[in-house]
Structures are given as C-alpha cells and as structure tokens.
Coordinates of C-alpha atoms in Angstrom, one line a residue:
L1 CA 133.4 146.8 110.8
L2 CA 137.1 146.3 110.3
G3 CA 137.9 149.5 112.2
S4 CA 135.8 148.3 115.2
V5 CA 137.7 145.0 115.3
L6 CA 141.1 146.9 115.2
S7 CA 139.9 149.3 117.8
N8 CA 138.8 146.6 120.2
L9 CA 141.7 144.3 119.8
L10 CA 144.5 146.9 119.9
L11 CA 143.3 150.2 121.3
V12 CA 140.6 149.2 123.8
L13 CA 142.5 146.1 125.0
G14 CA 145.8 148.0 125.0
C15 CA 144.4 150.9 127.1
A16 CA 142.8 148.4 129.5
F17 CA 146.1 146.6 130.0
F18 CA 148.0 149.8 130.3
C19 CA 145.7 151.5 132.8
G20 CA 145.3 148.3 134.8
G21 CA 149.1 147.9 134.8
L22 CA 149.6 151.3 136.2
R23 CA 147.8 150.2 139.4
Y24 CA 148.7 146.5 139.5
K25 CA 152.1 145.1 138.8
E26 CA 150.6 142.1 137.0
Q27 CA 147.1 140.9 136.4
N28 CA 146.0 137.4 135.5
F29 CA 143.0 136.2 133.6
S30 CA 141.5 132.9 132.4
V31 CA 143.5 131.5 129.5
D32 CA 140.8 129.1 128.6
S33 CA 138.2 131.8 127.8
V34 CA 140.8 133.8 125.9
R35 CA 141.7 130.8 123.8
A36 CA 138.0 130.2 123.0
S37 CA 137.7 133.7 121.7
T38 CA 141.0 133.9 119.9
S39 CA 140.2 130.5 118.1
L40 CA 137.0 132.1 116.8
L41 CA 139.0 135.2 115.7
M42 CA 141.4 132.9 113.9
L43 CA 138.5 131.2 112.1
G44 CA 137.2 134.6 111.0
M45 CA 140.7 135.5 109.9
I46 CA 140.8 132.5 107.6
T47 CA 137.4 133.3 106.1
L48 CA 138.6 136.8 105.3
L49 CA 141.9 135.5 103.9
L50 CA 140.5 133.0 101.4
P51 CA 138.5 135.4 99.2
A52 CA 141.4 137.9 99.1
M53 CA 143.8 135.1 98.2
L54 CA 141.5 134.0 95.4
D55 CA 141.4 137.5 94.0
I56 CA 145.2 138.1 94.4
T57 CA 146.3 134.8 92.9
N58 CA 143.7 134.9 90.1
T59 CA 142.7 131.3 90.9
Q60 CA 139.0 131.7 90.8
L61 CA 137.0 129.2 88.7
H62 CA 134.7 132.1 87.6
E63 CA 134.1 135.7 88.4
A64 CA 131.5 135.0 91.1
A65 CA 133.7 132.4 92.9
S66 CA 134.9 134.9 95.6
L67 CA 131.3 136.1 96.2
T68 CA 129.9 132.5 96.5
L69 CA 132.8 131.5 98.8
S70 CA 132.0 134.6 101.0
R71 CA 128.3 133.6 101.3
V72 CA 129.1 130.1 102.2
C73 CA 131.7 131.2 104.8
S74 CA 129.2 133.7 106.2
I75 CA 126.7 131.0 106.9
I76 CA 129.3 128.8 108.5
L77 CA 130.4 131.7 110.7
L78 CA 126.9 132.4 111.8
L79 CA 126.4 128.8 112.8
V80 CA 129.7 128.7 114.7
Y81 CA 128.8 131.9 116.5
A82 CA 125.4 130.3 117.5
G83 CA 127.4 127.3 118.9
F84 CA 129.7 129.7 120.7
L85 CA 126.8 131.3 122.5
V86 CA 125.7 127.8 123.7
F87 CA 129.3 127.1 124.8
Q88 CA 129.5 130.5 126.6
L89 CA 126.1 130.7 128.2
K90 CA 125.1 127.1 128.8
T91 CA 127.7 124.3 128.7
H92 CA 130.9 126.1 129.7
T93 CA 129.8 129.2 131.6
Y94 CA 132.5 128.7 134.3
L95 CA 135.2 129.6 131.8
F96 CA 133.8 133.1 131.3
E97 CA 132.8 134.0 134.8
G98 CA 134.7 136.9 136.4
N99 CA 136.8 136.0 139.3
G100 CA 136.1 139.2 141.2
G101 CA 139.7 140.2 141.3
D102 CA 141.3 136.9 142.1
S103 CA 143.7 137.2 139.2
G104 CA 147.2 136.6 140.5
T105 CA 150.1 134.4 139.6
Q106 CA 149.4 130.8 140.7
G107 CA 146.3 131.8 142.7
E108 CA 147.8 134.9 144.3
K109 CA 146.0 138.1 144.0
A110 CA 147.4 141.0 141.9
R111 CA 149.6 143.4 143.9
V112 CA 148.9 147.1 143.8
L113 CA 151.7 149.4 142.7
P114 CA 152.7 152.1 145.2
L115 CA 151.1 155.4 144.4
D116 CA 152.4 158.8 145.5
G117 CA 154.9 157.3 147.9
D118 CA 152.4 155.0 149.6
E119 CA 154.5 152.4 151.4
E120 CA 151.5 150.2 151.8
G121 CA 150.7 150.3 148.1
G122 CA 151.9 146.7 147.7
E123 CA 149.0 145.2 149.5
E124 CA 146.8 142.8 147.7
G125 CA 144.2 144.2 145.5
G126 CA 140.8 143.1 144.5
E127 CA 139.2 143.1 147.9
D128 CA 138.2 146.8 147.9
D129 CA 135.8 146.2 145.0
D130 CA 133.6 143.6 146.7
D131 CA 130.9 146.3 147.3
D132 CA 130.6 146.7 143.5
D133 CA 129.0 143.2 143.3
D134 CA 126.1 144.4 145.4
E135 CA 124.9 147.2 143.1
E136 CA 121.2 147.7 142.9
E137 CA 119.3 146.8 139.7
V138 CA 118.5 150.0 137.8
L139 CA 116.5 148.6 134.9
G140 CA 114.5 145.4 134.6
F141 CA 114.5 143.0 131.7
W142 CA 111.7 144.7 129.7
G143 CA 112.9 148.2 130.6
S144 CA 116.3 147.3 129.2
I145 CA 114.7 145.8 126.0
T146 CA 112.6 149.0 125.5
W147 CA 115.5 151.4 125.9
L148 CA 117.7 149.2 123.7
A149 CA 115.0 149.4 120.9
I150 CA 114.7 153.1 121.2
I151 CA 118.5 153.7 121.2
T152 CA 118.8 151.3 118.2
V153 CA 116.4 153.5 116.2
F154 CA 118.3 156.6 117.0
V155 CA 121.6 155.0 116.2
S156 CA 120.2 153.8 112.8
I157 CA 119.1 157.4 111.9
L158 CA 122.4 158.9 113.0
S159 CA 124.3 156.2 111.0
D160 CA 122.6 157.2 107.8
Y161 CA 123.7 160.8 108.3
I162 CA 127.3 159.7 109.1
V163 CA 127.5 157.6 105.9
D164 CA 126.1 160.4 103.8
T165 CA 128.7 162.9 105.1
I166 CA 131.8 160.8 105.7
E167 CA 133.2 161.1 102.2
G168 CA 132.6 164.9 102.0
A169 CA 134.3 165.3 105.4
A170 CA 137.3 163.3 104.2
V171 CA 137.6 165.5 101.1
A172 CA 137.3 168.7 103.1
L173 CA 139.9 167.5 105.6
H174 CA 142.2 166.2 102.8
I175 CA 142.5 162.7 104.4
P176 CA 141.6 159.3 103.0
V177 CA 138.1 158.0 103.4
A178 CA 139.5 154.7 104.7
F179 CA 141.2 156.6 107.6
V180 CA 138.0 158.3 108.6
S181 CA 135.9 155.2 108.4
T182 CA 138.4 152.7 109.8
I183 CA 140.1 154.8 112.5
L184 CA 138.2 157.9 113.5
L185 CA 134.6 156.6 113.5
P186 CA 135.4 153.3 115.5
I187 CA 137.2 155.3 118.2
V188 CA 134.1 157.4 118.7
G189 CA 131.7 154.5 118.3
N190 CA 133.6 152.4 120.8
A191 CA 133.9 155.1 123.4
A192 CA 131.5 153.3 125.8
E193 CA 133.3 150.0 125.5
H194 CA 136.6 151.8 125.8
A195 CA 135.6 153.3 129.1
A196 CA 134.1 150.1 130.4
A197 CA 137.2 148.0 129.7
I198 CA 139.4 150.5 131.4
I199 CA 137.2 150.7 134.5
F200 CA 137.0 147.0 134.8
A201 CA 140.8 146.7 134.4
M202 CA 141.4 149.4 137.1
K203 CA 139.2 147.3 139.4
N204 CA 141.2 144.2 138.6
K205 CA 138.3 142.5 136.9
M206 CA 140.2 141.3 133.8
E207 CA 137.8 138.7 132.7
L208 CA 135.1 141.4 132.3
S209 CA 137.6 143.8 130.7
I210 CA 138.8 141.3 128.1
G211 CA 135.2 140.2 127.6
V212 CA 134.3 143.8 126.6
A213 CA 137.2 144.2 124.2
V214 CA 137.8 140.7 122.7
G215 CA 134.2 139.7 123.0
S216 CA 133.1 142.7 120.9
A217 CA 135.7 141.9 118.3
T218 CA 134.6 138.3 118.2
Q219 CA 131.0 139.3 117.8
I220 CA 131.7 141.7 114.9
T221 CA 133.9 139.1 113.1
L222 CA 131.5 136.1 113.5
L223 CA 128.1 137.9 113.6
A224 CA 128.1 141.4 112.2
V225 CA 130.3 140.8 109.2
P226 CA 128.7 137.6 108.0
F227 CA 125.2 138.9 108.8
C228 CA 125.9 141.9 106.5
V229 CA 127.0 139.5 103.7
T230 CA 123.9 137.4 104.1
A231 CA 121.6 140.4 104.4
A232 CA 123.1 141.9 101.2
W233 CA 122.6 138.5 99.5
A234 CA 118.9 138.5 100.5
V235 CA 118.4 141.9 98.8
G236 CA 120.5 141.0 95.7
S237 CA 123.6 143.1 96.6
P238 CA 127.0 141.5 95.8
L239 CA 128.7 142.0 99.2
S240 CA 131.7 139.7 99.8
L241 CA 134.3 139.0 102.5
D242 CA 137.1 140.3 100.2
F243 CA 138.4 143.3 102.3
A244 CA 141.2 144.0 99.7
P245 CA 144.8 142.9 100.4
F246 CA 145.8 145.9 102.6
E247 CA 142.8 145.7 104.9
T248 CA 143.0 141.9 105.1
C249 CA 146.7 142.1 106.1
V250 CA 145.9 144.7 108.8
F251 CA 143.1 142.4 110.2
V252 CA 145.5 139.4 110.3
F253 CA 148.2 141.4 112.0
S254 CA 145.8 142.6 114.7
V255 CA 144.4 139.2 115.4
I256 CA 147.8 137.5 115.6
G257 CA 149.2 140.4 117.7
A258 CA 146.4 140.4 120.2
S259 CA 146.3 136.6 120.5
S260 CA 150.1 136.4 121.2
I261 CA 149.9 139.1 123.8
M262 CA 147.1 137.3 125.7
S263 CA 148.4 133.8 125.3
D264 CA 150.1 133.6 128.7
G265 CA 147.0 134.8 130.7
K266 CA 148.9 137.8 132.1
S267 CA 148.8 141.5 131.5
N268 CA 150.9 144.5 132.5
W269 CA 151.3 148.1 131.4
L270 CA 154.1 147.2 128.8
K271 CA 151.8 144.8 126.9
G272 CA 149.2 147.6 126.8
L273 CA 151.7 150.0 125.5
V274 CA 152.7 147.6 122.8
L275 CA 149.1 147.1 121.7
M276 CA 148.5 150.9 121.6
A277 CA 151.7 151.4 119.6
A278 CA 150.6 148.8 117.1
Y279 CA 147.3 150.6 116.7
A280 CA 149.1 153.9 116.2
V281 CA 151.2 152.3 113.5
L282 CA 148.2 150.8 111.7
A283 CA 146.3 154.1 112.0
T284 CA 149.3 155.9 110.4
A285 CA 149.3 153.4 107.6
F286 CA 145.7 154.1 106.8
L287 CA 146.5 157.8 106.8
F288 CA 148.7 157.1 103.8
H289 CA 146.5 154.5 102.2
V290 CA 145.0 155.4 98.8
D291 CA 141.3 154.9 98.6
P292 CA 139.8 152.7 95.9
P293 CA 138.6 154.6 92.8
G294 CA 135.0 153.4 93.4
I295 CA 134.6 155.7 96.4
D296 CA 133.1 159.1 95.6
G297 CA 135.6 161.8 96.2
A298 CA 138.5 159.4 96.4
R299 CA 140.2 160.9 93.4
W300 CA 140.4 164.3 95.1
V301 CA 141.8 162.8 98.3
N302 CA 144.3 160.7 96.4
K303 CA 145.3 163.7 94.4
D304 CA 146.0 165.7 97.6
A305 CA 147.9 162.7 99.0
K306 CA 150.1 162.5 96.0
E307 CA 150.7 166.3 96.0
L308 CA 151.6 166.0 99.7
A309 CA 154.0 163.2 99.0
N310 CA 155.7 165.3 96.3
G311 CA 155.9 168.4 98.5
T312 CA 153.6 170.5 96.2
W313 CA 150.4 170.4 98.2
I314 CA 151.5 172.9 100.9
E315 CA 153.2 175.2 98.3
S316 CA 149.9 175.4 96.3
G317 CA 148.0 176.6 99.4
G318 CA 146.2 173.3 100.0

C-alpha cells in the first residue's frame, strides 16, 4: 500500500509531467481539484504520523493506545472519503472535469514544442485530440461490472501467490523484502495507471492524468489503508497505522513533495524529472533499509546487507 502511494505520487506523476513536458512547453491544470486531493493526502499523512509519534516518543497511555488510535482514525478516514465522493461526483463535479486540453496560462492553450526541426511545432495544442472524445462505447455498465468481478478474482488468487513467494525471492536475490514489496511490486502493479497517465499527459489532458496518479494515491490512503485496518479489526487481527518511523517519513516526504510541485497548477518536464529523481532516491534508500526481525528470512537478507557494507559479501562468493 505504501509503495503504491509512492509510485503514484512520484513515479507515475513524474513520468506524466516529464512526457507531457517533452511535447508541451507548459501545461496547466485545475488548482482547485489538486488542492482537494492534496488536502485529503495531508489528512492521511497526519493519521499515519500520530501512531508512529506515540510509539517513538513512548507517550502511550497503554500498549494498545496506538492500535486504538489507528482504528478510530481509520473510521474517520473512511467517512471523509465517502464525503469526498459526494464532493467529487455530486456537489462539485465541475472542479474535476477535464478541460479537453484547454490548459494554458491565463486561459491560453499549451504550446507544442518543436519536434525534429518542425518550424510549426509552436502551434497551439489540444485541438488534435477532439476526436478522442467521440470514442464508441466498448462495454456497457453490466459488462464492465462482470469483467471487473472476474478480474478481481484472478488478481486475488495471484496476490496470494505473490505474498507467499516475495520473501523467498528477496532472500534469493539478496535484497531487502521492503525493497521488493515497496518498490518493485508497485511498479508492476501500477503499470496500467502509469501508461494511462502518460497517454493523457501527451494528449494535454492534465486533469485526467493527475486524476489517475493523485486520485489513486488518495484512494489508497483514505480507503484501502483504513479498510485494511478495520477489516483486520473485524477478524481480531491487530493491524495498526504505525508504518514504522522510516516508512512514515518516506510517506510524508512524498506527500509534501508532490503537493508542492502541483501547488501552482502548472507542469513541465523539469518538474517531472524532479519527481522521478525523488522516487529514485527513496527507492535507493529502501534498498539499504534493514527489514524488521519479524519478517521471515529478514535475518538472512540483513546479514547479506551487512556483509556487503563491510566489503566481505563479494569476497565470500555471495
């Protein structure tokens, strides 16, 4: 879950800004819709920070305080997300509607960068994609629901296999389990969203592109994570929002970084490059992050990591 948020906010959004910026000098998008999403991400950031702060500062009234706080916060997040759906789909739909490419400074359309010496490359963009709005409907409502249910079953089955093999794969590859689960798996899992965000950005439909990336991160933070906590509560499993200090800091950095990049309602290839670089830095940090002892096989991966740091792993033929 954490890896999916990082991937969407930094890698997917960064690639969209970068690829869109290679074709357009500058692209604009609705600041109001971005502020709505980032405010929800900030709320999610607070709910993840508080349990970790209780644990770090040892200020809990009792041992179950962090777990109780996590469950209360999860219920609040679910209610807020329900309110956000009403806000997005009913009362303020105009804030989230794509502008069909009319994303330029002060009402002007974005200008296309010259490609391959094309002197007319500076013409206004966005008009060549009007035909995309007239695409024929491929699946109806019930057809979409049916295929969604079928795919969900297959994804659930495959997820079980992935969970069962992820730790063994990490040990075999001599890399931390956290790196595999937080970096590698989300990249593969978000491949469809990644491609969609880039395609929309290349068509100068930034509201749709940002909706794919930031909207997915918001959904995970305010729906998937608290739902997992409440579902675990229902079956008697002590799952909390305490992501450990390192993971919590990474989440905070990603939310603050993405929010600041989008705050002016403009995007270009440099902003995309910065977001991708930030993701690369965080991914490298996870590569050197020691797994908690509770993970099976972590002691072997940690042992290899320490030997690698001391320069003895390669000499021993590891």
